[in-house]
Short mmCIF file of C-alpha atoms in Angstrom, two decimals:
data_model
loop_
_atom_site.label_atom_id
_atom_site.label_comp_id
_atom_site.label_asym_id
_atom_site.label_seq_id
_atom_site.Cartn_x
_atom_site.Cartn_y
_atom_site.Cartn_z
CA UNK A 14 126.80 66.88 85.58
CA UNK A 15 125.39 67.06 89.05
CA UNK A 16 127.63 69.86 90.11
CA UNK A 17 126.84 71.45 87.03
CA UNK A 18 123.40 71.35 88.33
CA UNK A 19 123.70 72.35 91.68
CA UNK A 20 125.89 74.99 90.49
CA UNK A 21 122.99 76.37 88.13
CA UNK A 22 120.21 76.01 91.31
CA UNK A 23 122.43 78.27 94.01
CA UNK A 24 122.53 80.59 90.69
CA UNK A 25 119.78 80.77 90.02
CA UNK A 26 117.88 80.90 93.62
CA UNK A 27 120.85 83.97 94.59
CA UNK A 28 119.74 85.58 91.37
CA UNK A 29 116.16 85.18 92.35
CA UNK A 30 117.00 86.19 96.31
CA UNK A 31 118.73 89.68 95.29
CA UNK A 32 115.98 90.24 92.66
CA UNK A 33 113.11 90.22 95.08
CA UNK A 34 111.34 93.53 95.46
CA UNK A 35 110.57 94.91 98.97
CA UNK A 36 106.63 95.44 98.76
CA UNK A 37 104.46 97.52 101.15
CA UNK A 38 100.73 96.08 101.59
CA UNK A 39 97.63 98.64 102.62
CA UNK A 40 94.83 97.29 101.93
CA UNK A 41 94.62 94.62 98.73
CA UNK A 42 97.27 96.71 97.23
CA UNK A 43 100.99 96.08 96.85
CA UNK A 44 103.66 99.00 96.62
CA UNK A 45 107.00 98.36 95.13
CA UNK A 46 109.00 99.84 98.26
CA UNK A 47 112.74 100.58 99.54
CA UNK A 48 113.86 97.96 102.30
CA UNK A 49 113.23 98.63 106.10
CA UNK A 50 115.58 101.08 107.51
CA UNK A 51 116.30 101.38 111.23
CA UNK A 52 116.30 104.76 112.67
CA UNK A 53 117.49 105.28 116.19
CA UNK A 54 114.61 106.62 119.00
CA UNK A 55 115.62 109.11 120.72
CA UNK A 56 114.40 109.50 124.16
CA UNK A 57 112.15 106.56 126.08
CA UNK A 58 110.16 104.54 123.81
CA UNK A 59 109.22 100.90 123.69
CA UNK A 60 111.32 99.86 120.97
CA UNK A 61 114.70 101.27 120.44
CA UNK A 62 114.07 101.56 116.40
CA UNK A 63 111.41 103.19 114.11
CA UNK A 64 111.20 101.43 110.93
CA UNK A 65 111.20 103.16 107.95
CA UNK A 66 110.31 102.33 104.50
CA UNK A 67 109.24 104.25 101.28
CA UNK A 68 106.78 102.99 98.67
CA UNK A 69 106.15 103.77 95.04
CA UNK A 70 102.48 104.94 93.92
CA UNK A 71 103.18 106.03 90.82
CA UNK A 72 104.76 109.00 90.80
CA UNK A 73 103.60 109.85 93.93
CA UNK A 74 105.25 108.03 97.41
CA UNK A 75 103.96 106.36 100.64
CA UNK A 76 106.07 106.47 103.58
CA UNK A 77 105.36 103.22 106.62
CA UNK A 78 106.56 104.06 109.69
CA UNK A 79 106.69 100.62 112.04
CA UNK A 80 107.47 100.76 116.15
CA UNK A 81 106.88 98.53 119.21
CA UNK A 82 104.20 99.51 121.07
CA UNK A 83 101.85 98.66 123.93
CA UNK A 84 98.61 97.10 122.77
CA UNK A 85 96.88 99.96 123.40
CA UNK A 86 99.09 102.66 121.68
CA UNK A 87 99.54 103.30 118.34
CA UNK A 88 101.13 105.99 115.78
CA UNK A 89 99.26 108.94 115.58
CA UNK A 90 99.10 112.20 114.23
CA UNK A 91 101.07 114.18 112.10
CA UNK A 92 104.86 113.27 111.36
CA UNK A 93 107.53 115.39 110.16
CA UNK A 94 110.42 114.62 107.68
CA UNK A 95 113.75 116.37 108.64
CA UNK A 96 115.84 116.46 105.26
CA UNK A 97 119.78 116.86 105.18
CA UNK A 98 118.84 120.85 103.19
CA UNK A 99 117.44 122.02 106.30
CA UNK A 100 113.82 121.36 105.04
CA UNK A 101 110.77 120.07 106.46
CA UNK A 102 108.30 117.65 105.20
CA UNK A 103 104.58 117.67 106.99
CA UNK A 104 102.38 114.17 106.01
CA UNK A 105 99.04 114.25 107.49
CA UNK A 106 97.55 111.64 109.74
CA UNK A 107 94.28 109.52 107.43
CA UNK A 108 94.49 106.81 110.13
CA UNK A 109 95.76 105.01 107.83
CA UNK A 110 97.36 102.33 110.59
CA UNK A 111 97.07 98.92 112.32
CA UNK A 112 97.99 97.54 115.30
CA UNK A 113 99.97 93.86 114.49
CA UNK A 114 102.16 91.69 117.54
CA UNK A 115 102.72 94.51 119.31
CA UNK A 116 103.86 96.89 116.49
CA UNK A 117 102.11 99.99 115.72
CA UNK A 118 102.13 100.16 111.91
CA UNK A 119 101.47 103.86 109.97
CA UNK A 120 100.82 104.54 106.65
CA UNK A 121 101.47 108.46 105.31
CA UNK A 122 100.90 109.50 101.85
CA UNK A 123 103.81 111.73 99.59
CA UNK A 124 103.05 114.23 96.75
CA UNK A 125 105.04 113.91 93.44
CA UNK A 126 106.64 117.54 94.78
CA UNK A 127 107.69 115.62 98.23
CA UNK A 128 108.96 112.30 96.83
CA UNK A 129 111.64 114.48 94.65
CA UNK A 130 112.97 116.40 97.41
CA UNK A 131 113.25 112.43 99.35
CA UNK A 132 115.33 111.94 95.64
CA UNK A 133 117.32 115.12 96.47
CA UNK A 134 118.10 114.60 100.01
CA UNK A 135 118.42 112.18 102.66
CA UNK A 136 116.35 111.90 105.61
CA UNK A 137 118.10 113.09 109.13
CA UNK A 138 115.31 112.60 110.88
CA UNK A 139 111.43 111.91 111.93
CA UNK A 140 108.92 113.30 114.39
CA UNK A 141 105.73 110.91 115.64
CA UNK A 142 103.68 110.30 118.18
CA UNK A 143 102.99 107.74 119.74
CA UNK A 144 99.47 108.03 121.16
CA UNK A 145 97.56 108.06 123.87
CA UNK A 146 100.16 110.72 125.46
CA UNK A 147 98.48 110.05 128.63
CA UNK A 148 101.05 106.71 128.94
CA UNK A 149 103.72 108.96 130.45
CA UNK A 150 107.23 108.42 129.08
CA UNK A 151 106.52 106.10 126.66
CA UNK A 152 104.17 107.65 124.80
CA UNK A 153 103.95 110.97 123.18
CA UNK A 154 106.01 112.88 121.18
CA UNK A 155 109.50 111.27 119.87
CA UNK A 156 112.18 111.68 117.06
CA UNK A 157 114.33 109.35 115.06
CA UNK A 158 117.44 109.92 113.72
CA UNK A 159 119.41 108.25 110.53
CA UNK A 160 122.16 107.18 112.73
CA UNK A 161 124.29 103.60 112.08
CA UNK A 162 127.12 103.01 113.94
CA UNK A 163 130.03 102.12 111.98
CA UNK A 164 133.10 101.09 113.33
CA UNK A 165 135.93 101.32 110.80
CA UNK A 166 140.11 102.42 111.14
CA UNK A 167 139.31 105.26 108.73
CA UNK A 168 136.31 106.44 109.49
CA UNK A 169 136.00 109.61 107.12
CA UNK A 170 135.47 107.74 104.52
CA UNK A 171 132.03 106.26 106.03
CA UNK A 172 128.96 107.57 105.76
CA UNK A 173 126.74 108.03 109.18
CA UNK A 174 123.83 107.62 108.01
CA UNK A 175 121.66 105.64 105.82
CA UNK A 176 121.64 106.97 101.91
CA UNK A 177 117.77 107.56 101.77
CA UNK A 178 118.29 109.30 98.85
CA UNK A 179 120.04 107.11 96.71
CA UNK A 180 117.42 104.38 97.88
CA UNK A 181 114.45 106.49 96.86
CA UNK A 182 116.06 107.25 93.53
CA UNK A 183 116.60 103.73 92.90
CA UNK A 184 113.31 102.94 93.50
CA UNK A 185 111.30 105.90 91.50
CA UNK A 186 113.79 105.10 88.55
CA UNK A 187 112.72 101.62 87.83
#
């Protein structure tokens, strides 16, 4: 009876751990969102990685950008969404953004229009800034590419990059 028991506990906890929804928090208000994905800086930057994750308003999206800064710097501006069909995706800057142990955290708001072309096609890559530019080499304008690195005796058969796509569409088809 007691391994019956323990056996129904680690069930029910794993079922519990793998349905646990990613959430993205502006504000008082929660987003069902994708999980963090790491793309690759290119260039100098404090922090090797942006973090990437997209939220569900709706129809409509949010995308949070997430990067190690200096206390004083901070993602700013526009940003632009390179998609694998060759197209471009421009999100304004509303300040929406905070400053939290040493991460500059970004907030950018998707149409319904935008968040089915994320369906469509997978992200290559993304253009900030990290502001002030006046920090040299650090700071200013930087790209991010959907890279992993996979290691693997027959490689063709791996993917290169994170499925954005099939993420998003997960997420807008719940």
């Amino acid at each position: 009876m007691k391994t019956f028991l323990l056996n129904l506990v680690l069930l029910l906890s794993f079922t519990l751990t793998t349905n646990a929804q990613n959430l993205i928090y502006k504000g008082n208000t929660q987003y069902q969102a994708t999980e963090n994905w790491n793309f690759k800086i290119n260039g100098t930057a404090w922090s090797d990685d942006l973090e990437v994750t997209i939220g569900k308003n709706g129809e409509k999206g949010i995308i949070m950008l997430q990067t190690g800064v200096t206390p004083d710097s901070y993602i700013g501006g526009n940003i632009y969404i390179f998609l694998s069909n060759g197209t471009k995706i421009t999100c304004l800057d509303k300040k929406n953004r905070d400053n939290v142990d040493n991460k500059s955290i970004v907030i950018y708001d998707l149409t319904t229009n935008e968040v089915e072309m994320l369906k469509e096609n997978y992200i290559m890559s993304i253009r900030f800034t990290i502001q002030p530019s006046s920090h040299g080499g650090f700071n200013g304008n930087k790209t991010a590419d959907n890279k992993i690195n996979i290691f693997s005796f027959n490689q063709s058969d791996d993917k290169n990059y994170i499925e954005t796509d099939v993420k998003i569409s997960e997420l807008f088809n719940n």
